[in-house]
Structure formats: C-alpha cells, structure tokens
Amino acid sequence: MSLKSLAAQLFAKSIHRKTKKWVDNPIAAQEKTFEQLVQRASNTKFGRDHDFKGIQTHADFVQRVPVRDYEELKPYIHQVVEGKSDILWPGKPIYFAKTSGTTSGAKYIPITEESIKQQVEASRNAILNYIHETGNSGFVDGKMIFLQGSPELTEKNGVKLGRLSGISAHYVPNYLQKNRLPSWETNCIEDWETKVNAIVDETVNENMTVIAGIPSWVQMYFEKLQAKKNIKVGHLFKNFQLFIYGGVNYEPYRAKFENLIGRKVDSIELFPASEGFFAYQNSQKDKGMLLLLNHGIFYEFIKSEEFFEEKAQRVTLKDVALNENYVMVISTNAGLWAYNLGDTIQFISKDPYKIIVSGRIKHFISAFGEHVIAKEVEQAMQEAIAETDARVNEFTVAPQITPERDELPYHEWLIEFERPPTDLNKFIQTLDNSLQRQNSYYFDLIDGNILQTLKITPIKEGGFNEYMKSIGKLGGQNKVQRLSNDRKLADGLHHFKNLQF
C-alpha cells in the first residue's frame, strides 16, 4: 500500500467519525442548522423583510417565509446580481452559478464562501465514505477524470460567473492535482465533441482509476475510447475501479455501461445542484443516498399531491414518512429561503435518513440532463405549426434512450395531426431549433452529438383518445401528459401509429 493510499484510509476513518455524529443525531443536526441560518441572516434585507429576529420555531418560519421558486425569489436575487450587499446572505456571494432558466432566460444562483466549502466537502466525503466502507483506496494512486464544464469564469458586477462544474474545478485539492485529468487547457475547450476527442487522446494511455460525470457524457467518452482502441474500456483501463455520477438516473444506462466497460465497477451516486449538495450514496450494499443534514442546508418537505394546494403542509425531517413522494424545499447558507428546488424525493430509510430522487414536481424530460419542460415543447410546437401550416390534435414527447440500430438517442414526438405539415422536414427542424434556442442544455446535447435531431412518430386519427380510453382515463379531468421522462406513455401510443403517414 502506498503512502497516499494509507493516508486516504486514515483520513476516511476520521471523516467517518465526524459524519457519524450527525447521522446518529439527525433531528438535532437539522435544528442547529435552522437556528444558525436564521441567526446569520437576521440583518439581511430578506431577514428584515421577513422578521427573522422574531423566528423561534419552524412554525414561525412557515408563517413568515412562503415557499418560492427562482422566479418568485428573483426580485431579491436581482439585487444581489446588481452588486448589492446583505440582501439574501451577509455580504456578497463569491460566485454565481449560471444555469438554464425555465421561464425567463438564465438563472443566477448565488454561491457563498460557506456554501462552496460545503459543496467541496460533500464531494470529497462521498469518496472518503466509499474508502472507509470498502477498504479500497488503491485508486488514489491512479489518474482521475471529471467530465465537466469549462473552468473559465467571467465576472458580473465583481462576482465570478460560470457553471457549477467549472467553478468546482477550481477546488480540486493540491494532493489530487497530479492525478487529475484532463489538462486545464483541454478542460477549457468549449466545443464538447472537440473536448471529448482531446480527453480521449490525453487519457487513452494513462492509468485511469476513477471516472466521473453525467452518464450521457461519460457514455460518449467510453464509445470514443472503444472506437479508438477497439477493446472494452475495462480492459483498456485495467485499474478502473470507480464510476461517480449524478444529474440523471443511471439505471437506463447501466446495461449499456457494463457492456462498454466489459465488467462491473463500483459506482457512487451524488445529488449535487447549483443550489447545494444534498446527498451521496453511502453504501455499496444498499440503494439510496444519505441526506446531508449538517452541510448548511435546512430541509422542508411537502407531499407532492398536496404541493399546489394553498395550505400544503411543510414538514421537517422528524415528520417525514417512508416511500412518500415529497417536494424538497431548502433554505441554505447561500441565501436561498424556503426555495422550491423542483425535485421530488422519497425516503427509503430513516435510520439513517436516505433518499432517492423520484423526479420533478412538474412534467419534464431530463433523461440526458436537458431539463426540458412543457412550456418549451409547447412553444416549439406553436412555431412549427405556424411555419408549415399544420394542425395538431394532440402530442406528447418522450426520450428514446436505446434506439434500434447503431444510432444516437433522441427525443421522440408522438403527434396526431389533423392536417400534416406542408414540409415535414421543415416542421421537424423548426421544432428542434426552437428547443435548442430555448434550452441551453438541449443545445449542448445536440451540439455535442449526444443526441440526434428529434424524430416524429405519427399517431392515427383518434389514436390519443383510444389510448386514454384503453387505460380508463378518457374524458373528465384527465389530460394527456405533455412530456415525460420515461416511455410508458410513448410505448402505449405506439399501438396507435398512423401506418399510412
């Protein structure tokens, strides 16, 4: 065992002891976090506007601070972006994580000195937890790659601005710098396909032991490696031991990955976002992720079926139930207060508190990390109809992750036309161009050759109604789901295809 490997095991043991303290006292950890957050922000503009000094209990907080999403919190965030101090959190943030907005362009998520520290520690602790559980630390002697956005940052009113993965690249600890790939120059390449090709060239002859990234991006990397060397990735990288991922559900990719690798490797699931780092997989034996309870985030939970009710109940950790679908609401040391992240989770354990991500509170497609929402597909459809004089009775959209033949995945649009478009190719291109314009993640996936242009499956006249009737949901308040992240609806509709189109 190398000195670095031994040191990693000792460090992992120390971190495990610290983690166990709050894992064994979860409610106390959350109560302490709540008190600290409210106290720290009591003199901010948000704190004064919401009488933080009068908050003694969670009930006080609920009474004073309504649940908000980004758009509803935007008046405060806008002041922070303008360069004002002490708005949501004392002082100014040190970064803005720029993400794709859902209704009005880019979102600027504040990241403070406290919150980035917790992000980095959570990522580190996920790996150390794995080392402590498995005793496997040999991978620290090999090369590690993190497929991520460019680390180059811009500035907005004196605050550095970039994507979270690029910001995180600035916090790789010194003891891992020699192990880290790709090079800084390669990491700064903006064009994704060019970047992946450069990463392949840099890594193909290295002793790769850890590979991390969103599954769809990593899949592209693996496929290019295999094409270059004509052998399985696990045979090319004989010491490849650990795959770290987050952002999308890995399960649809698992079989594909195991085929590309040629053997099984351990994996760690993470639940990070620009707004915070919420959970990581803490066991190779059990599913689910350990909810991080002393990392500067206070959690509230609202049952999904009650979320849009005016008086939906906001519960804290002590009152959650297992296997219930909850919307996760967060308050953080970056100044997000009762913030609706949009994600839904389920608790699969309360000893310790472990979760799985069950989806989003609104319908969406994010099989590849694109976060496409109903508004975007509806806008695209409107533009395509206007351009081609088509008329549409009904439509829905779903991802096709495993297409037939050797082709890229795509979004499948299942459309029942009343009048077909005058130019079908133009109709398809208008749809696709509109989505790329509205959604930067979708653009990146198309531009990076992760996805191909969307495809249309025509449904016969009356097909949607026949399908809804077949599942007992025709009429009444039942509606066709505009888009979904699985293929249940799409596969059902395939029985009603228009074979004469």
Short mmCIF file of C-alpha atoms in Angstrom, two decimals:
data_model
loop_
_atom_site.label_atom_id
_atom_site.label_comp_id
_atom_site.label_asym_id
_atom_site.label_seq_id
_atom_site.Cartn_x
_atom_site.Cartn_y
_atom_site.Cartn_z
CA MET A 1 0.00 0.00 0.00
CA SER A 2 1.37 3.41 -0.98
CA LEU A 3 1.75 6.26 1.47
CA LYS A 4 -1.01 8.19 -0.31
CA SER A 5 -3.34 5.19 -0.15
CA LEU A 6 -2.65 4.72 3.57
CA ALA A 7 -3.20 8.41 4.25
CA ALA A 8 -6.52 8.23 2.40
CA GLN A 9 -7.69 5.38 4.63
CA LEU A 10 -6.73 7.25 7.78
CA PHE A 11 -8.43 10.42 6.57
CA ALA A 12 -11.53 8.41 5.63
CA LYS A 13 -11.70 6.96 9.13
CA SER A 14 -11.54 10.44 10.66
CA ILE A 15 -14.28 11.79 8.38
CA HIS A 16 -16.44 8.75 9.12
CA ARG A 17 -16.29 9.53 12.85
CA LYS A 18 -17.35 13.12 12.22
CA THR A 19 -20.15 12.06 9.90
CA LYS A 20 -21.43 9.53 12.40
CA LYS A 21 -22.02 12.27 14.98
CA TRP A 22 -24.73 13.98 12.93
CA VAL A 23 -26.01 10.75 11.37
CA ASP A 24 -26.70 9.49 14.91
CA ASN A 25 -28.38 12.78 15.88
CA PRO A 26 -30.21 13.84 12.71
CA ILE A 27 -33.00 15.94 14.20
CA ALA A 28 -30.61 17.87 16.43
CA ALA A 29 -28.33 18.48 13.44
CA GLN A 30 -31.18 19.98 11.43
CA GLU A 31 -32.45 22.08 14.32
CA LYS A 32 -28.96 23.51 14.84
CA THR A 33 -28.63 24.24 11.12
CA PHE A 34 -32.00 26.02 11.14
CA GLU A 35 -31.07 28.21 14.10
CA GLN A 36 -27.68 29.11 12.63
CA LEU A 37 -29.09 30.04 9.22
CA VAL A 38 -31.84 32.27 10.61
CA GLN A 39 -29.48 33.97 13.05
CA ARG A 40 -26.79 34.65 10.42
CA ALA A 41 -29.27 36.22 8.00
CA SER A 42 -31.35 38.20 10.51
CA ASN A 43 -29.80 41.54 9.49
CA THR A 44 -30.00 40.99 5.71
CA LYS A 45 -32.71 42.67 3.69
CA PHE A 46 -34.54 39.37 3.33
CA GLY A 47 -34.18 38.74 7.07
CA ARG A 48 -35.58 42.16 7.95
CA ASP A 49 -38.41 41.87 5.42
CA HIS A 50 -39.44 38.54 6.95
CA ASP A 51 -38.81 39.36 10.63
CA PHE A 52 -36.11 36.75 11.16
CA LYS A 53 -35.46 38.14 14.64
CA GLY A 54 -38.96 37.06 15.60
CA ILE A 55 -38.43 33.48 14.45
CA GLN A 56 -38.04 30.99 17.27
CA THR A 57 -39.59 27.86 15.78
CA HIS A 58 -40.22 26.21 12.44
CA ALA A 59 -43.87 27.29 12.74
CA ASP A 60 -42.69 30.90 12.99
CA PHE A 61 -40.62 30.40 9.85
CA VAL A 62 -43.54 28.89 7.91
CA GLN A 63 -45.75 31.82 8.94
CA ARG A 64 -43.23 34.41 7.75
CA VAL A 65 -41.48 32.81 4.77
CA PRO A 66 -43.56 31.37 1.92
CA VAL A 67 -42.23 28.71 -0.42
CA ARG A 68 -40.76 30.31 -3.53
CA ASP A 69 -39.14 29.09 -6.72
CA TYR A 70 -36.44 31.01 -8.59
CA GLU A 71 -38.87 33.31 -10.38
CA GLU A 72 -40.58 34.26 -7.13
CA LEU A 73 -37.26 34.87 -5.35
CA LYS A 74 -35.88 36.73 -8.36
CA PRO A 75 -36.55 40.29 -7.04
CA TYR A 76 -34.05 39.59 -4.25
CA ILE A 77 -31.62 37.69 -6.47
CA HIS A 78 -31.71 40.55 -8.98
CA GLN A 79 -30.47 42.92 -6.28
CA VAL A 80 -27.63 40.52 -5.49
CA VAL A 81 -26.74 40.29 -9.19
CA GLU A 82 -26.70 44.11 -9.35
CA GLY A 83 -23.89 44.04 -6.77
CA LYS A 84 -25.77 44.96 -3.60
CA SER A 85 -24.61 43.53 -0.26
CA ASP A 86 -26.51 41.89 2.59
CA ILE A 87 -29.58 41.02 0.54
CA LEU A 88 -30.10 37.27 1.00
CA TRP A 89 -26.95 36.44 2.99
CA PRO A 90 -24.39 38.65 4.76
CA GLY A 91 -22.02 40.32 2.30
CA LYS A 92 -21.88 39.28 -1.35
CA PRO A 93 -21.63 35.83 -2.93
CA ILE A 94 -18.26 34.87 -4.37
CA TYR A 95 -19.80 33.16 -7.41
CA PHE A 96 -22.95 32.97 -9.47
CA ALA A 97 -23.68 29.56 -10.93
CA LYS A 98 -25.32 30.27 -14.27
CA THR A 99 -27.96 27.74 -15.22
CA SER A 100 -30.70 27.40 -17.81
CA GLY A 101 -33.84 29.25 -16.75
CA THR A 102 -37.29 27.70 -17.17
CA THR A 103 -39.37 30.81 -17.82
CA SER A 104 -37.22 33.89 -18.31
CA GLY A 105 -33.74 33.09 -19.50
CA ALA A 106 -30.64 32.40 -17.48
CA LYS A 107 -30.74 31.82 -13.74
CA TYR A 108 -28.02 33.18 -11.47
CA ILE A 109 -27.71 31.04 -8.37
CA PRO A 110 -25.62 32.71 -5.63
CA ILE A 111 -22.76 30.70 -4.15
CA THR A 112 -21.17 32.00 -0.96
CA GLU A 113 -17.86 31.19 0.67
CA GLU A 114 -19.72 29.00 3.16
CA SER A 115 -21.76 27.14 0.56
CA ILE A 116 -18.91 26.32 -1.83
CA LYS A 117 -16.95 24.94 1.12
CA GLN A 118 -19.83 22.58 1.88
CA GLN A 119 -20.12 21.59 -1.79
CA VAL A 120 -16.45 20.65 -1.95
CA GLU A 121 -16.51 18.80 1.38
CA ALA A 122 -19.57 16.78 0.41
CA SER A 123 -17.97 15.67 -2.85
CA ARG A 124 -14.79 14.73 -1.02
CA ASN A 125 -16.65 12.93 1.78
CA ALA A 126 -18.58 10.79 -0.69
CA ILE A 127 -15.30 9.29 -1.88
CA LEU A 128 -13.88 9.00 1.64
CA ASN A 129 -17.04 7.23 2.79
CA TYR A 130 -16.54 4.72 -0.03
CA ILE A 131 -12.94 4.16 1.07
CA HIS A 132 -14.00 3.60 4.68
CA GLU A 133 -16.77 1.17 3.73
CA THR A 134 -14.84 -0.90 1.20
CA GLY A 135 -11.23 -0.52 2.33
CA ASN A 136 -10.43 0.21 -1.31
CA SER A 137 -8.07 3.16 -1.56
CA GLY A 138 -5.65 2.00 -4.26
CA PHE A 139 -7.36 4.15 -6.85
CA VAL A 140 -5.86 7.31 -5.32
CA ASP A 141 -2.53 6.34 -6.92
CA GLY A 142 -4.01 6.37 -10.42
CA LYS A 143 -5.43 9.05 -12.68
CA MET A 144 -8.89 10.51 -12.15
CA ILE A 145 -11.07 12.28 -14.68
CA PHE A 146 -14.06 14.52 -14.07
CA LEU A 147 -16.00 15.30 -17.23
CA GLN A 148 -17.24 18.80 -16.57
CA GLY A 149 -17.87 22.24 -17.99
CA SER A 150 -15.15 24.76 -18.72
CA PRO A 151 -13.46 26.18 -15.58
CA GLU A 152 -13.05 29.55 -17.27
CA LEU A 153 -15.11 32.14 -15.44
CA THR A 154 -16.41 35.58 -16.35
CA GLU A 155 -17.49 38.37 -14.00
CA LYS A 156 -20.77 40.08 -13.34
CA ASN A 157 -20.64 43.18 -11.13
CA GLY A 158 -17.48 41.96 -9.46
CA VAL A 159 -18.72 38.40 -8.84
CA LYS A 160 -17.27 35.47 -10.78
CA LEU A 161 -19.73 33.68 -13.02
CA GLY A 162 -19.74 30.18 -14.52
CA ARG A 163 -21.34 26.76 -14.47
CA LEU A 164 -21.14 24.85 -11.20
CA SER A 165 -18.91 22.09 -12.60
CA GLY A 166 -16.49 24.72 -13.90
CA ILE A 167 -16.47 26.52 -10.55
CA SER A 168 -15.83 23.23 -8.74
CA ALA A 169 -12.77 22.61 -10.92
CA HIS A 170 -11.05 25.43 -9.03
CA TYR A 171 -11.33 23.48 -5.78
CA VAL A 172 -9.54 20.23 -6.61
CA PRO A 173 -7.21 19.74 -3.61
CA ASN A 174 -3.47 20.02 -4.16
CA TYR A 175 -2.83 16.37 -3.30
CA LEU A 176 -5.02 15.32 -6.26
CA GLN A 177 -3.76 17.83 -8.82
CA LYS A 178 -1.11 15.46 -10.21
CA ASN A 179 -3.72 12.70 -10.52
CA ARG A 180 -6.32 14.88 -12.18
CA LEU A 181 -7.19 14.80 -15.88
CA PRO A 182 -7.85 16.32 -18.33
CA SER A 183 -5.35 19.14 -18.51
CA TRP A 184 -6.53 22.66 -17.79
CA GLU A 185 -6.20 23.57 -21.47
CA THR A 186 -8.38 20.66 -22.57
CA ASN A 187 -10.91 21.36 -19.85
CA CYS A 188 -11.32 24.89 -21.23
CA ILE A 189 -12.34 23.70 -24.70
CA GLU A 190 -15.91 24.88 -25.28
CA ASP A 191 -16.92 22.63 -28.19
CA TRP A 192 -17.92 19.39 -26.50
CA GLU A 193 -17.05 16.90 -29.23
CA THR A 194 -13.64 18.53 -29.72
CA LYS A 195 -13.17 18.44 -25.96
CA VAL A 196 -14.05 14.76 -25.64
CA ASN A 197 -11.73 13.85 -28.50
CA ALA A 198 -8.93 15.72 -26.73
CA ILE A 199 -9.76 13.96 -23.46
CA VAL A 200 -9.59 10.60 -25.23
CA ASP A 201 -6.14 11.47 -26.59
CA GLU A 202 -4.93 12.58 -23.15
CA THR A 203 -6.25 9.59 -21.24
CA VAL A 204 -6.05 6.62 -23.60
CA ASN A 205 -2.57 5.61 -22.42
CA GLU A 206 -3.00 6.61 -18.76
CA ASN A 207 -3.69 4.52 -15.66
CA MET A 208 -7.29 5.66 -15.22
CA THR A 209 -8.81 4.54 -11.92
CA VAL A 210 -11.73 6.94 -11.30
CA ILE A 211 -14.08 8.36 -13.92
CA ALA A 212 -16.84 10.81 -13.03
CA GLY A 213 -19.57 12.73 -14.85
CA ILE A 214 -23.16 12.73 -16.07
CA PRO A 215 -23.80 9.26 -17.56
CA SER A 216 -24.70 10.51 -21.04
CA TRP A 217 -21.44 12.46 -21.35
CA VAL A 218 -19.37 9.59 -19.96
CA GLN A 219 -21.04 7.19 -22.40
CA MET A 220 -19.83 9.32 -25.29
CA TYR A 221 -16.31 9.28 -23.85
CA PHE A 222 -16.40 5.48 -23.49
CA GLU A 223 -17.68 4.99 -27.03
CA LYS A 224 -14.89 7.12 -28.46
CA LEU A 225 -12.30 5.20 -26.42
CA GLN A 226 -13.65 1.91 -27.68
CA ALA A 227 -13.69 3.13 -31.28
CA LYS A 228 -10.08 4.28 -30.97
CA LYS A 229 -8.66 1.12 -29.37
CA ASN A 230 -11.27 -1.49 -30.34
CA ILE A 231 -11.33 -3.02 -26.85
CA LYS A 232 -13.61 -2.72 -23.81
CA VAL A 233 -12.94 0.26 -21.54
CA GLY A 234 -12.38 -2.03 -18.56
CA HIS A 235 -9.65 -3.85 -20.47
CA LEU A 236 -8.07 -0.62 -21.68
CA PHE A 237 -8.07 0.77 -18.13
CA LYS A 238 -7.24 -2.35 -16.14
CA ASN A 239 -7.28 -0.47 -12.82
CA PHE A 240 -10.51 1.43 -13.45
CA GLN A 241 -12.35 0.86 -10.18
CA LEU A 242 -14.87 3.60 -9.51
CA PHE A 243 -17.53 5.48 -11.52
CA ILE A 244 -19.01 8.58 -9.90
CA TYR A 245 -22.15 10.10 -11.36
CA GLY A 246 -25.07 12.43 -10.75
CA GLY A 247 -27.57 14.61 -12.55
CA VAL A 248 -29.72 11.90 -14.15
CA ASN A 249 -30.91 8.41 -13.34
CA TYR A 250 -28.13 5.93 -14.10
CA GLU A 251 -30.35 2.85 -14.37
CA PRO A 252 -31.33 3.30 -18.04
CA TYR A 253 -27.62 3.46 -18.83
CA ARG A 254 -26.38 0.65 -16.60
CA ALA A 255 -26.58 -2.22 -19.10
CA LYS A 256 -25.01 -0.09 -21.81
CA PHE A 257 -22.19 0.94 -19.49
CA GLU A 258 -21.44 -2.57 -18.35
CA ASN A 259 -21.21 -3.63 -21.99
CA LEU A 260 -18.86 -0.75 -22.82
CA ILE A 261 -16.69 -1.42 -19.76
CA GLY A 262 -16.79 -5.21 -20.13
CA ARG A 263 -17.01 -5.79 -16.39
CA LYS A 264 -18.68 -4.35 -13.33
CA VAL A 265 -17.16 -1.46 -11.40
CA ASP A 266 -18.28 0.17 -8.18
CA SER A 267 -20.25 3.39 -8.51
CA ILE A 268 -21.20 6.30 -6.28
CA GLU A 269 -24.32 8.36 -6.92
CA LEU A 270 -24.26 12.05 -6.00
CA PHE A 271 -27.09 14.57 -5.66
CA PRO A 272 -25.48 17.97 -6.29
CA ALA A 273 -27.00 21.10 -7.78
CA SER A 274 -26.04 24.74 -8.13
CA GLU A 275 -28.24 25.39 -5.09
CA GLY A 276 -26.39 22.93 -2.86
CA PHE A 277 -25.03 19.42 -2.41
CA PHE A 278 -27.82 17.38 -0.85
CA ALA A 279 -26.89 13.72 -0.68
CA TYR A 280 -24.49 10.99 -1.71
CA GLN A 281 -24.57 7.22 -1.87
CA ASN A 282 -23.09 5.96 1.38
CA SER A 283 -23.25 2.21 0.82
CA GLN A 284 -22.36 -0.21 -1.95
CA LYS A 285 -24.82 -2.68 -0.42
CA ASP A 286 -27.97 -0.56 -0.22
CA LYS A 287 -29.66 1.77 -2.66
CA GLY A 288 -30.35 5.40 -1.92
CA MET A 289 -28.29 8.37 -0.81
CA LEU A 290 -27.50 9.74 2.63
CA LEU A 291 -29.21 13.12 3.11
CA LEU A 292 -26.62 15.65 4.31
CA LEU A 293 -28.02 17.24 7.46
CA ASN A 294 -25.21 19.46 8.76
CA HIS A 295 -23.99 20.97 5.49
CA GLY A 296 -25.56 24.41 5.76
CA ILE A 297 -28.95 23.33 4.35
CA PHE A 298 -32.26 23.16 6.20
CA TYR A 299 -34.85 20.92 4.59
CA GLU A 300 -38.62 21.05 4.46
CA PHE A 301 -40.83 18.55 2.66
CA ILE A 302 -44.27 18.86 1.06
CA LYS A 303 -46.24 15.88 -0.21
CA SER A 304 -46.30 16.04 -3.99
CA GLU A 305 -50.05 15.54 -4.28
CA GLU A 306 -50.59 18.47 -1.88
CA PHE A 307 -47.94 20.80 -3.28
CA PHE A 308 -50.21 23.01 -5.36
CA GLU A 309 -52.82 23.35 -2.61
CA GLU A 310 -52.94 26.74 -0.92
CA LYS A 311 -52.27 25.37 2.57
CA ALA A 312 -49.98 22.47 1.77
CA GLN A 313 -48.23 21.30 4.93
CA ARG A 314 -44.48 21.84 5.21
CA VAL A 315 -42.92 19.17 7.44
CA THR A 316 -39.40 18.85 8.76
CA LEU A 317 -37.24 15.76 8.94
CA LYS A 318 -38.81 14.38 12.10
CA ASP A 319 -42.24 14.08 10.48
CA VAL A 320 -41.43 12.50 7.10
CA ALA A 321 -42.77 9.10 6.09
CA LEU A 322 -41.07 6.38 4.11
CA ASN A 323 -41.89 5.90 0.40
CA GLU A 324 -43.90 9.13 0.22
CA ASN A 325 -43.25 11.42 -2.73
CA TYR A 326 -42.11 14.80 -1.37
CA VAL A 327 -41.16 18.08 -2.97
CA MET A 328 -37.88 19.10 -1.35
CA VAL A 329 -37.75 22.71 -0.13
CA ILE A 330 -34.42 24.16 1.01
CA SER A 331 -33.00 27.08 2.97
CA THR A 332 -29.24 27.49 2.60
CA ASN A 333 -26.12 29.35 3.60
CA ALA A 334 -26.10 30.82 0.10
CA GLY A 335 -29.27 32.77 0.93
CA LEU A 336 -32.00 30.65 -0.65
CA TRP A 337 -35.01 30.66 1.66
CA ALA A 338 -37.86 28.12 1.54
CA TYR A 339 -36.72 27.54 -2.02
CA ASN A 340 -38.56 25.06 -4.21
CA LEU A 341 -35.79 23.20 -5.99
CA GLY A 342 -38.35 21.42 -8.17
CA ASP A 343 -37.05 17.95 -7.34
CA THR A 344 -39.16 15.27 -5.73
CA ILE A 345 -37.64 12.67 -3.43
CA GLN A 346 -38.66 9.66 -1.40
CA PHE A 347 -37.23 8.49 1.90
CA ILE A 348 -36.28 4.84 1.77
CA SER A 349 -34.73 4.82 5.26
CA LYS A 350 -34.91 6.89 8.42
CA ASP A 351 -32.01 5.22 10.18
CA PRO A 352 -30.06 6.82 8.63
CA TYR A 353 -32.12 9.24 6.56
CA LYS A 354 -31.63 8.07 2.98
CA ILE A 355 -33.40 9.26 -0.15
CA ILE A 356 -33.87 8.53 -3.81
CA VAL A 357 -34.65 11.22 -6.38
CA SER A 358 -38.07 10.39 -7.78
CA GLY A 359 -38.41 13.13 -10.38
CA ARG A 360 -39.63 16.69 -10.71
CA ILE A 361 -42.78 18.28 -9.40
CA LYS A 362 -43.71 19.27 -12.95
CA HIS A 363 -43.60 17.12 -16.05
CA PHE A 364 -40.25 17.25 -17.76
CA ILE A 365 -37.67 15.36 -19.81
CA SER A 366 -34.19 15.06 -18.37
CA ALA A 367 -33.05 11.61 -19.43
CA PHE A 368 -29.76 13.18 -20.55
CA GLY A 369 -29.63 16.17 -18.19
CA GLU A 370 -31.53 18.54 -20.52
CA HIS A 371 -34.36 19.63 -18.16
CA VAL A 372 -36.84 20.24 -20.99
CA ILE A 373 -40.20 21.47 -19.67
CA ALA A 374 -43.74 21.71 -21.02
CA LYS A 375 -43.51 25.41 -21.83
CA GLU A 376 -40.55 24.78 -24.13
CA VAL A 377 -42.14 21.97 -26.14
CA GLU A 378 -45.41 23.86 -26.44
CA GLN A 379 -43.61 26.95 -27.72
CA ALA A 380 -41.68 24.83 -30.21
CA MET A 381 -44.91 23.24 -31.44
CA GLN A 382 -46.53 26.63 -31.93
CA GLU A 383 -43.59 27.79 -34.06
CA ALA A 384 -43.57 24.63 -36.17
CA ILE A 385 -47.31 24.84 -36.83
CA ALA A 386 -47.00 28.47 -37.87
CA GLU A 387 -44.12 27.70 -40.23
CA THR A 388 -45.73 24.75 -42.02
CA ASP A 389 -49.49 25.33 -41.90
CA ALA A 390 -50.02 22.15 -39.90
CA ARG A 391 -52.84 21.39 -37.49
CA VAL A 392 -52.29 19.15 -34.49
CA ASN A 393 -54.89 17.38 -32.37
CA GLU A 394 -52.60 16.11 -29.65
CA PHE A 395 -48.97 15.36 -28.92
CA THR A 396 -46.57 14.16 -26.28
CA VAL A 397 -42.78 13.88 -26.05
CA ALA A 398 -40.56 11.18 -24.56
CA PRO A 399 -36.87 10.26 -24.62
CA GLN A 400 -35.65 7.32 -26.69
CA ILE A 401 -32.53 6.18 -24.83
CA THR A 402 -31.97 2.88 -26.61
CA PRO A 403 -32.92 3.31 -30.28
CA GLU A 404 -32.83 0.48 -32.76
CA ARG A 405 -29.74 0.17 -34.91
CA ASP A 406 -26.49 1.88 -34.07
CA GLU A 407 -27.70 5.46 -33.78
CA LEU A 408 -27.73 8.26 -31.23
CA PRO A 409 -30.59 8.65 -28.72
CA TYR A 410 -33.24 11.27 -29.42
CA HIS A 411 -36.47 12.88 -28.29
CA GLU A 412 -39.50 11.19 -29.82
CA TRP A 413 -42.51 13.40 -30.57
CA LEU A 414 -45.72 11.38 -30.89
CA ILE A 415 -48.11 13.62 -32.81
CA GLU A 416 -51.69 13.22 -34.01
CA PHE A 417 -52.05 15.56 -36.98
CA GLU A 418 -55.37 16.91 -38.10
CA ARG A 419 -53.56 18.32 -41.11
CA PRO A 420 -49.98 17.24 -41.84
CA PRO A 421 -47.33 19.92 -42.35
CA THR A 422 -46.66 21.09 -45.88
CA ASP A 423 -42.97 20.28 -45.33
CA LEU A 424 -42.29 17.61 -42.70
CA ASN A 425 -38.53 18.16 -42.66
CA LYS A 426 -39.08 21.87 -42.05
CA PHE A 427 -41.57 21.03 -39.29
CA ILE A 428 -39.01 18.80 -37.55
CA GLN A 429 -36.20 21.32 -37.93
CA THR A 430 -38.35 24.15 -36.58
CA LEU A 431 -39.22 22.08 -33.52
CA ASP A 432 -35.60 21.18 -32.90
CA ASN A 433 -34.22 24.66 -33.50
CA SER A 434 -36.79 26.16 -31.14
CA LEU A 435 -35.86 23.74 -28.36
CA GLN A 436 -32.16 24.43 -28.85
CA ARG A 437 -32.80 28.16 -28.68
CA GLN A 438 -34.92 27.90 -25.53
CA ASN A 439 -32.87 25.34 -23.64
CA SER A 440 -29.08 25.56 -23.46
CA TYR A 441 -28.74 22.02 -22.08
CA TYR A 442 -30.61 20.58 -25.06
CA PHE A 443 -28.46 22.68 -27.38
CA ASP A 444 -25.28 21.31 -25.75
CA LEU A 445 -26.51 17.72 -26.18
CA ILE A 446 -27.31 18.23 -29.87
CA ASP A 447 -24.15 20.24 -30.48
CA GLY A 448 -22.05 17.64 -28.67
CA ASN A 449 -23.54 14.72 -30.64
CA ILE A 450 -25.00 13.16 -27.52
CA LEU A 451 -28.49 13.44 -29.01
CA GLN A 452 -29.59 13.44 -32.63
CA THR A 453 -32.34 15.66 -34.01
CA LEU A 454 -35.78 14.75 -32.68
CA LYS A 455 -37.97 12.25 -34.53
CA ILE A 456 -41.71 12.21 -35.11
CA THR A 457 -43.98 9.19 -34.72
CA PRO A 458 -47.38 9.98 -36.28
CA ILE A 459 -50.40 8.72 -34.38
CA LYS A 460 -53.57 7.80 -36.28
CA GLU A 461 -56.64 9.99 -36.10
CA GLY A 462 -58.34 9.41 -32.75
CA GLY A 463 -55.34 7.45 -31.50
CA PHE A 464 -54.78 9.51 -28.37
CA ASN A 465 -58.42 9.13 -27.35
CA GLU A 466 -58.29 5.39 -28.00
CA TYR A 467 -55.20 5.13 -25.84
CA MET A 468 -56.70 7.18 -23.00
CA LYS A 469 -59.83 5.03 -23.16
CA SER A 470 -57.74 1.87 -23.03
CA ILE A 471 -56.24 2.96 -19.70
CA GLY A 472 -59.50 4.25 -18.27
CA LYS A 473 -58.59 7.93 -18.47
CA LEU A 474 -60.69 9.26 -21.30
CA GLY A 475 -62.61 12.45 -20.50
CA GLY A 476 -63.25 14.12 -17.16
CA GLN A 477 -60.25 15.89 -15.68
CA ASN A 478 -57.79 13.52 -17.31
CA LYS A 479 -55.22 15.10 -19.61
CA VAL A 480 -52.56 13.70 -21.88
CA GLN A 481 -49.20 14.25 -20.26
CA ARG A 482 -47.35 16.71 -22.46
CA LEU A 483 -43.95 15.20 -21.81
CA SER A 484 -42.47 12.50 -19.61
CA ASN A 485 -39.08 11.23 -18.58
CA ASP A 486 -39.95 7.59 -19.24
CA ARG A 487 -41.51 5.68 -22.11
CA LYS A 488 -44.69 4.34 -20.52
CA LEU A 489 -46.99 6.72 -22.42
CA ALA A 490 -44.91 6.63 -25.62
CA ASP A 491 -44.77 2.85 -25.74
CA GLY A 492 -48.54 2.66 -25.17
CA LEU A 493 -49.18 5.08 -28.03
CA HIS A 494 -47.07 3.03 -30.43
CA HIS A 495 -50.05 0.67 -30.73
CA PHE A 496 -51.93 3.55 -32.37
CA LYS A 497 -49.39 4.61 -35.01
CA ASN A 498 -50.54 6.02 -38.32
CA LEU A 499 -49.11 3.46 -40.71
CA GLN A 500 -50.24 5.41 -43.79
CA PHE A 501 -48.40 8.64 -42.90
#
